[in-house]
Coordinates of C-alpha atoms and ligand atoms in Angstrom, one line a residue:
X1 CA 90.4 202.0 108.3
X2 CA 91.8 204.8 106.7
X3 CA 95.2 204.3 109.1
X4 CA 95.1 200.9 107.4
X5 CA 94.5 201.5 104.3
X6 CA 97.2 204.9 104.7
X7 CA 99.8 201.9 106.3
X8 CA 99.4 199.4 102.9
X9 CA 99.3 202.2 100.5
X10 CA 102.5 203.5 101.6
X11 CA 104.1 200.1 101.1
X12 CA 103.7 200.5 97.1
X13 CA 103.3 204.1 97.0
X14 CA 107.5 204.8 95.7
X15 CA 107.5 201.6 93.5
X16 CA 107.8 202.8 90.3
X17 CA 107.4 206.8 91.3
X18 CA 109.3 208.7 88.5
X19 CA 110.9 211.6 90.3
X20 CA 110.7 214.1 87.4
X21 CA 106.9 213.9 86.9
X22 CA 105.4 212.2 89.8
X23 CA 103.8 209.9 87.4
X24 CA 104.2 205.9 87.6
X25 CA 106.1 204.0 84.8
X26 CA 104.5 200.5 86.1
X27 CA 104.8 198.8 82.2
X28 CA 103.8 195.3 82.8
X29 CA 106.2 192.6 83.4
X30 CA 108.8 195.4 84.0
X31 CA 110.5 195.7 87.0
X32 CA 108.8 198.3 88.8
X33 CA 105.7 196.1 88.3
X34 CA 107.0 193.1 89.1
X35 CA 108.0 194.6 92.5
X36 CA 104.5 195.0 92.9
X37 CA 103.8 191.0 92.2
X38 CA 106.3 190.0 94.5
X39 CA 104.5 192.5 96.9
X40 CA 101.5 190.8 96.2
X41 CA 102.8 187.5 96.8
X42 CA 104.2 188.4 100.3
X43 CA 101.1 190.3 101.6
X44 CA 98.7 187.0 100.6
X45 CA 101.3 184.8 101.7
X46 CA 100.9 187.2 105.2
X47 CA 97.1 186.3 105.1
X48 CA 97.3 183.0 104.3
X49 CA 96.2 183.1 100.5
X50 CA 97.8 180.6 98.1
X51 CA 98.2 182.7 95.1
X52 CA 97.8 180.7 91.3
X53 CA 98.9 182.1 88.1
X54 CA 96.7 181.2 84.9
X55 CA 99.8 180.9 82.6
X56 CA 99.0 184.2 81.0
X57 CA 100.8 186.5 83.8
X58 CA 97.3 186.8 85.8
X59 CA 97.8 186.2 89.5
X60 CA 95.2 184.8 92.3
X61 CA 95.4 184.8 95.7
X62 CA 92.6 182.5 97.2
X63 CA 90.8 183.0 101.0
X64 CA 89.2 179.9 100.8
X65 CA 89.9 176.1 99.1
X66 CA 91.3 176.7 95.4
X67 CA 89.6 174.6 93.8
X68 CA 86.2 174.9 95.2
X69 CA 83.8 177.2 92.7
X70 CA 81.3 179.8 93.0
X71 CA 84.1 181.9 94.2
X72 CA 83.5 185.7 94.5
X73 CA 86.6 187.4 92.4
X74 CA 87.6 191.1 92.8
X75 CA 91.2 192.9 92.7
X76 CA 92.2 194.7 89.3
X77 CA 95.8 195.9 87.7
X78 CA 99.4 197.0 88.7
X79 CA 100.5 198.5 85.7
X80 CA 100.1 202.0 84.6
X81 CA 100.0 204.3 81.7
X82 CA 103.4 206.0 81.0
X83 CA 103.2 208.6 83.7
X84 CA 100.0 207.8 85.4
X85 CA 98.7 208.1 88.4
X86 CA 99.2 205.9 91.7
X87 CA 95.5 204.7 91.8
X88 CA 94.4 204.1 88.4
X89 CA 94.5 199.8 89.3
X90 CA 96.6 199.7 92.4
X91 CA 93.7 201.2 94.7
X92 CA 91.4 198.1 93.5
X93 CA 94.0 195.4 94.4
X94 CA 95.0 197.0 97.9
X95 CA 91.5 197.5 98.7
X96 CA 90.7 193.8 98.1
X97 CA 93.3 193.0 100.5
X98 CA 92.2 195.3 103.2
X99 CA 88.5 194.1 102.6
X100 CA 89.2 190.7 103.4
X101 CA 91.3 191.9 106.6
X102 CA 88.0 194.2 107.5
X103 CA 85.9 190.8 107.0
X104 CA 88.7 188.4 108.9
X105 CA 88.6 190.6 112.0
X106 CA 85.0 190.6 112.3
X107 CA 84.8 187.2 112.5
X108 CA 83.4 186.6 108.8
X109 CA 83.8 182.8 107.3
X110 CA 82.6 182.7 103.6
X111 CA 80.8 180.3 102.4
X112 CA 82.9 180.5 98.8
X113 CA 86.2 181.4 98.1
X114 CA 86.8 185.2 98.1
X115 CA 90.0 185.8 95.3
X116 CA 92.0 188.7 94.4
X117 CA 93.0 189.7 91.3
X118 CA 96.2 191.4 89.9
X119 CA 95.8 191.4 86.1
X120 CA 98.5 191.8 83.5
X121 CA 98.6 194.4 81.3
X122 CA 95.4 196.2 81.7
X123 CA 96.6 199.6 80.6
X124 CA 98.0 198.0 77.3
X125 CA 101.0 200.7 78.0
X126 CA 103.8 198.1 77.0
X127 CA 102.3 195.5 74.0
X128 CA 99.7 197.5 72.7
X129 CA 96.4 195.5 73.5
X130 CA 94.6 197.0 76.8
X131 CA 93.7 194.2 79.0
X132 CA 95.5 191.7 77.8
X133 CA 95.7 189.2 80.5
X134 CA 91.9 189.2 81.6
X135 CA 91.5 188.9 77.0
X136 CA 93.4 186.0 77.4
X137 CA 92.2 184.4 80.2
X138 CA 89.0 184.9 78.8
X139 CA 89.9 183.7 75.2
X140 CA 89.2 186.9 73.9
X141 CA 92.5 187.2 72.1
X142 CA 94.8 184.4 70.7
X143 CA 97.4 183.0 72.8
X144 CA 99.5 183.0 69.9
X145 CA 99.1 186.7 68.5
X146 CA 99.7 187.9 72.0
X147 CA 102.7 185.9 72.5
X148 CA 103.8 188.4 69.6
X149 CA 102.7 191.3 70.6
X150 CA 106.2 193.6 71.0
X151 CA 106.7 196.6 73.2
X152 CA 109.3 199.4 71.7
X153 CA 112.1 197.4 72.4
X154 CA 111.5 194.6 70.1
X155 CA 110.7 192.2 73.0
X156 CA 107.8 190.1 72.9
X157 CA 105.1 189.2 75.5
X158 CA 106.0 185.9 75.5
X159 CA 109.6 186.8 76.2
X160 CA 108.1 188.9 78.9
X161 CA 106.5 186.3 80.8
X162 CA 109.0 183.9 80.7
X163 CA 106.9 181.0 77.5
X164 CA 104.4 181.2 75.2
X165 CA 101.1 182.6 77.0
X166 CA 98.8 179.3 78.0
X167 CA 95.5 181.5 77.0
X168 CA 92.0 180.9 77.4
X169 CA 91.3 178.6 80.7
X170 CA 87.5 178.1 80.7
X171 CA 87.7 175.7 83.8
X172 CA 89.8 178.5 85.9
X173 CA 87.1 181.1 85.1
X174 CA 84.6 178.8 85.3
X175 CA 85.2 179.0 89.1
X176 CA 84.6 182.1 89.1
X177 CA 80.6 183.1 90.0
X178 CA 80.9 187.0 89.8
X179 CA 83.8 190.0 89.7
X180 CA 84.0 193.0 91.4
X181 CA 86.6 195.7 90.6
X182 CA 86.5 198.5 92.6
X183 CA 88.7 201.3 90.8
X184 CA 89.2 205.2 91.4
X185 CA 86.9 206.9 89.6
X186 CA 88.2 208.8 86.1
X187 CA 85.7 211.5 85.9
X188 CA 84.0 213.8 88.3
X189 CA 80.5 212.2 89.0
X190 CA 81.2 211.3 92.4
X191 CA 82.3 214.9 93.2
X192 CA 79.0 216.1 91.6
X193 CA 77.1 213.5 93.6
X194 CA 78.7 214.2 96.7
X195 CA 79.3 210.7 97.3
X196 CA 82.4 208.7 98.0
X197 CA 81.6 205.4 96.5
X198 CA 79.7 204.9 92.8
X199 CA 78.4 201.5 91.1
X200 CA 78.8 201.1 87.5
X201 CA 76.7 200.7 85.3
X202 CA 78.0 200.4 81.8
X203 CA 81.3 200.6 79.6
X204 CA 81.1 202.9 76.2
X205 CA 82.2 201.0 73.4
X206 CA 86.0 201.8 72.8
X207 CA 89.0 201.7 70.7
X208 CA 91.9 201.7 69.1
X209 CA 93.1 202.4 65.7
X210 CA 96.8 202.8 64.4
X211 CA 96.9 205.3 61.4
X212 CA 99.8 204.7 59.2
X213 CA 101.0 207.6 56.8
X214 CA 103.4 206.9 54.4
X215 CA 105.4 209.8 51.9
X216 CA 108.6 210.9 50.8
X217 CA 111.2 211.3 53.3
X218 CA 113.3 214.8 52.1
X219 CA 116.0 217.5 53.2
X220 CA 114.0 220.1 54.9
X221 CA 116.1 223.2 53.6
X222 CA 116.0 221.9 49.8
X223 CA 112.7 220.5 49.0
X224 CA 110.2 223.1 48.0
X225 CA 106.7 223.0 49.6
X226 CA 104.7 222.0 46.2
X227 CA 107.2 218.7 45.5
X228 CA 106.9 217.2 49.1
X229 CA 104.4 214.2 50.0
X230 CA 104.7 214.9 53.5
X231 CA 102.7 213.0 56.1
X232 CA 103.1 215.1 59.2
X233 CA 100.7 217.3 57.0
X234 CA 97.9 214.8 56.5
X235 CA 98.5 212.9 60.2
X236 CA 97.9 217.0 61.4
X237 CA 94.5 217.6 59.6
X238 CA 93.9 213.9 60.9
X239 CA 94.1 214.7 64.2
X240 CA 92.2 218.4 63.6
X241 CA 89.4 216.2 62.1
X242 CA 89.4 213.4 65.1
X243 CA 88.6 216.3 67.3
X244 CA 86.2 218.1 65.1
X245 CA 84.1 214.6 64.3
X246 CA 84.0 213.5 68.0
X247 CA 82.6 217.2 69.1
X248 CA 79.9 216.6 66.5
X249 CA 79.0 213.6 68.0
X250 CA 79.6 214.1 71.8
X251 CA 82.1 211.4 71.7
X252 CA 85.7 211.4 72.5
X253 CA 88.6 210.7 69.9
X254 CA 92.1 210.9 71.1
X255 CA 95.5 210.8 69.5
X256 CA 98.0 210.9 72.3
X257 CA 100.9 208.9 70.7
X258 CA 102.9 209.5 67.4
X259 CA 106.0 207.8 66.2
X260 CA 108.0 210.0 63.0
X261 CA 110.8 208.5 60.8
X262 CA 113.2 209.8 60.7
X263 CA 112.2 212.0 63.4
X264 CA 114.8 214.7 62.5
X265 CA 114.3 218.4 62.4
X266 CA 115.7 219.4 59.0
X267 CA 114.2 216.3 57.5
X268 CA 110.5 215.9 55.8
X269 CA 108.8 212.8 57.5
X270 CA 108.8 209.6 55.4
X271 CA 106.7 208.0 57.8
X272 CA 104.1 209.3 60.4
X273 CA 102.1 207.1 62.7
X274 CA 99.8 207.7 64.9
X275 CA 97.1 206.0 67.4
X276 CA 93.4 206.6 67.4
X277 CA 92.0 206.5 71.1
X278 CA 88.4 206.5 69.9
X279 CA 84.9 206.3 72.6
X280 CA 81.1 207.1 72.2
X281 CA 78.4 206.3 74.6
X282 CA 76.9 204.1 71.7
X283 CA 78.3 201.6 69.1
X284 CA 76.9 203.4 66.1
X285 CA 78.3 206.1 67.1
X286 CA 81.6 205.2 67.8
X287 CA 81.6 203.2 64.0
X288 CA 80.6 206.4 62.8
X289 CA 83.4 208.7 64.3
X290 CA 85.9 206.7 63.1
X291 CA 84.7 206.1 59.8
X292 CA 84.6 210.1 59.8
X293 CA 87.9 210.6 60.7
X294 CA 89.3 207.9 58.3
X295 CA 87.1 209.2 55.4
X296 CA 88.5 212.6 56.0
X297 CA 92.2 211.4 56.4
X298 CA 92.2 209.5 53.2
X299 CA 91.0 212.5 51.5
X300 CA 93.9 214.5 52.5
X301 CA 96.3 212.1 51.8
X302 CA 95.3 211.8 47.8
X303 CA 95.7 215.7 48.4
X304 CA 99.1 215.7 49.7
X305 CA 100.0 212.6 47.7
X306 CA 100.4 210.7 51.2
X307 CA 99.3 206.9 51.4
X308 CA 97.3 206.2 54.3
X309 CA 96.9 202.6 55.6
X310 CA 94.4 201.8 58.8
X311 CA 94.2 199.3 61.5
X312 CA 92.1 198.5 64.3
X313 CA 94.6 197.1 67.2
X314 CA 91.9 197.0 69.9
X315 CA 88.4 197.2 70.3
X316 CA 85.9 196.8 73.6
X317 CA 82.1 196.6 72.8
X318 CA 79.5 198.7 74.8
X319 CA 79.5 196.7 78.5
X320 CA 76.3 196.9 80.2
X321 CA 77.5 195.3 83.4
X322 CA 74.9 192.8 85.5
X323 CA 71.8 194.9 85.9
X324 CA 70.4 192.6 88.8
X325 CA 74.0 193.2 90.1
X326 CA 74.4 196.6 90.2
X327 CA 71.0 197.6 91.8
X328 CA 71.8 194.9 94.2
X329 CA 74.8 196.5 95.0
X330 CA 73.7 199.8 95.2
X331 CA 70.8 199.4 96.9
X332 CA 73.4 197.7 99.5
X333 CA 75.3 200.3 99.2
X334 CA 72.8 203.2 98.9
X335 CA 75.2 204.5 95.9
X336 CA 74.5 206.0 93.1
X337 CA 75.4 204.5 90.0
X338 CA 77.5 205.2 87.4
X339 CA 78.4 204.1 83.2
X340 CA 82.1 205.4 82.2
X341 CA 84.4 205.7 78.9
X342 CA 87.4 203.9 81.1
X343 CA 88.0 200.6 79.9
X344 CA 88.7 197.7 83.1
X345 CA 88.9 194.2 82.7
X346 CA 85.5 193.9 84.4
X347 CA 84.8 195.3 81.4
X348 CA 86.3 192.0 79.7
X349 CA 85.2 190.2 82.2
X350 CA 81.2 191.0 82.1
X351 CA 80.8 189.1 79.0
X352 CA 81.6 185.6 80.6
X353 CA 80.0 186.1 84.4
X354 CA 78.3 188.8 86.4
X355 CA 80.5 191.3 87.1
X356 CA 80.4 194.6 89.3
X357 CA 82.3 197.8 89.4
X358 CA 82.9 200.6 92.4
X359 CA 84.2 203.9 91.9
X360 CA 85.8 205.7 94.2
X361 CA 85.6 209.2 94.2
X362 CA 88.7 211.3 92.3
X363 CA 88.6 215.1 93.5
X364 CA 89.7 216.3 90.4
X365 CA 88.6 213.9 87.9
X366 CA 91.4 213.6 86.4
X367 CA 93.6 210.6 85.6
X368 CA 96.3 208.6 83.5
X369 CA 98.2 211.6 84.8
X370 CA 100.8 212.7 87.9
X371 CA 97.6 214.5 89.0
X372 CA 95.5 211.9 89.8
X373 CA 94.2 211.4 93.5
X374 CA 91.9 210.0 95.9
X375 CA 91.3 211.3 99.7
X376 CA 92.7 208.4 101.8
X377 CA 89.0 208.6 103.9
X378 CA 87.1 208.0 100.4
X379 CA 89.4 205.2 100.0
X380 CA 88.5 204.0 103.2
X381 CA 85.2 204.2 102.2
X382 CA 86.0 202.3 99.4
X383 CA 87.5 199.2 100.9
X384 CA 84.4 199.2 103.9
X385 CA 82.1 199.1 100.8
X386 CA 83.8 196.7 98.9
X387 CA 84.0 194.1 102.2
X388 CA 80.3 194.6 102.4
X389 CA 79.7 193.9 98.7
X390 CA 82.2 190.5 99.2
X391 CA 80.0 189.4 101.9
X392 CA 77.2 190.0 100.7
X393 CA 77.9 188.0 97.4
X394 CA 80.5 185.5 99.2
X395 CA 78.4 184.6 102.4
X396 CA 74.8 184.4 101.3
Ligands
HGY1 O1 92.1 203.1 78.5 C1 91.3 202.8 79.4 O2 90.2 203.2 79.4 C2 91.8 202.0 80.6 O3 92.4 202.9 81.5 N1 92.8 201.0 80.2
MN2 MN1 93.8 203.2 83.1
MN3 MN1 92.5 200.9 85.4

């Protein structure tokens, strides 16, 4: 298996490659990413699989009669974060493939359709909203606000795809009788439990909030430091208190994306904005951080005479995925099992039918960076475990 899965890897492994940093720039919809569509297309169409799309850029390839139900769903996302790494969504949707290969050549017939998911937009990289095809398909966000949503070039989703998003399609999902994403893990329990293959347990409630800090835009060389409203200096002590109020709480608050106007060196900012990545292991605390960290911002801005204005753009609920599920599955799969902070549309997905996740081991923990890995025998071990878990839910 891990020649196979080594063989198919390679096959997407360039698309998208930036050859500065390493990183992927898969922005969905894009071209890099739709390279990896068409891919898609062509390797179902190689096994066979009619593939569907839902009207809202989510695409299905079906082993099995498309319209029958109780289908067992798994796959996951092509796109990346700006520079991110190659398995962060990729390694769930090749993996599917190469499970229902390992269940083809020995002979398995299911008794439901086995489907494989590539969802649009999961990383949220190019319009803002994180999962935003498996929210639509769901009905989890309008069709209509996300036919707005624009990336930094002014185009819209809707432009993206090609018409107005058809949004939520209860009968499509109704199909659907559970979801399994397998995904590379983004953290290092699987190191520390010496295992190559997790089961999830749970999501942590998640979010993100766009902080908007208005002043007085001014000549850097002429305006003294008492007469400026400048709000570079409140978004800084913002993002000091962020990090301050989530180590208080054991919860983890990110701002890892800022757009200045004018954004010149000798100028003083008129406008400063910047995203809140906010997670806790629990909703009340997560409501608290951020209420924290906006407190404390709009008390610096009445300081530095800077107006602050606050808006959630996305927020995922704690997921507590299928209990039955996951000691089903890793009692199959004698793994051990795992919650995370990482956001996947199982996570979405768990609210409408029972829905699994596997991790697979990450050496170094570390993703949405260049750096991010995954031993091509633990992925191996990924797609053997995932092909059991697809019978086992597809053939019994
Ligand atoms: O942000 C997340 O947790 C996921 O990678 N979209
Ligand atoms: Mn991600
Ligand atoms: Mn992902």
């Amino acid at each position: 298996m891990t020649g196979r899965f080594r063989e198919l890897w390679d096959e997407i492994a360039p698309v998208g490659r930036d050859a500065d940093s390493g990183g992927y720039l898969r922005y969905a919809l894009t071209p890099a990413e739709l390279r990896l569509r068409e891919w898609f297309r062509a390797q179902a169409e190689l096994r066979g699989m009619p593939v569907s799309e839902d009207g809202n850029g989510n695409l299905f390839a079906w082993w099995g009669d498309p319209a029958a139900g109780g289908a067992v769903l798994t796959g996951s996302h092509f796109d990346s974060v700006p520079h991110g790494g190659a398995y962060d969504g990729p390694l769930g949707i090749v993996s599917a493939l190469l499970a229902v290969d390992e269940l083809r050549a020995a002979g398995v017939t299911p008794l439901r359709p086995v489907v494989v998911a590539a969802f649009v937009e999961e990383e949220g990289a190019r319009f803002g909203v994180p999962c935003l095809g498996s929210r639509l398909l769901t009905g989890e966000i309008d069709a209509d606000r996300a036919a707005g949503l624009r990336d930094a070039t002014g185009v819209s989703f809707a432009e993206a795809l090609g018409h107005r998003p058809a949004g939520a399609d209860p009968a499509l999902l109704g199909r659907f009788a559970t979801f399994v994403e397998l995904h590379v893990e983004q953290g290092r329990a699987l190191v520390d439990a010496d295992a190559p293959v997790a089961v999830a347990s749970a999501i942590w409630p998640h979010g993100r909030w766009r902080f908007e800090l208005r002043g007085e835009g001014n000549h850097a060389g002429t305006t003294r430091m008492a007469d400026r409203r400048d709000p570079m200096l409140t978004f800084a002590f913002t993002v000091l208190a962020a990090n301050k109020e989530a180590r208080l709480r054991d919860a983890h608050a990110t701002v890892g994306r800022v757009a200045v106007e004018p954004n010149a060196t000798n100028a003083v900012p008129s406008r400063v904005t910047g995203w809140l990545d906010a997670r806790a292991a629990a909703p009340e605390t997560l409501d608290g951080l951020v209420e924290a960290v906006r407190a404390k911002a709009a008390e610096r801005a009445r300081r530095d005479g800077t107006e602050l204005a606050v808006t959630r753009e996305s927020a995922t609920p704690l997921v507590t995925f299928d209990g039955g599920l996951a000691d089903r599955l890793a009692g199959l799969l004698a793994a051990p099992v795992l919650p995370t902070g990482a956001g996947h549309d199982a996570g979405v997905l768990a609210a409408h039918l029972p829905t699994a996740m596997l991790f697979v081991r990450n050496p170094t923990g570390v993703s949405h960076s260049p750096a991010e890995s995954a031993t091509d025998d633990d992925c191996a071990a990924g797609v053997v475990a995932l092909a059991r878990v697809l019978e086992e839910l597809a053939c019994h």
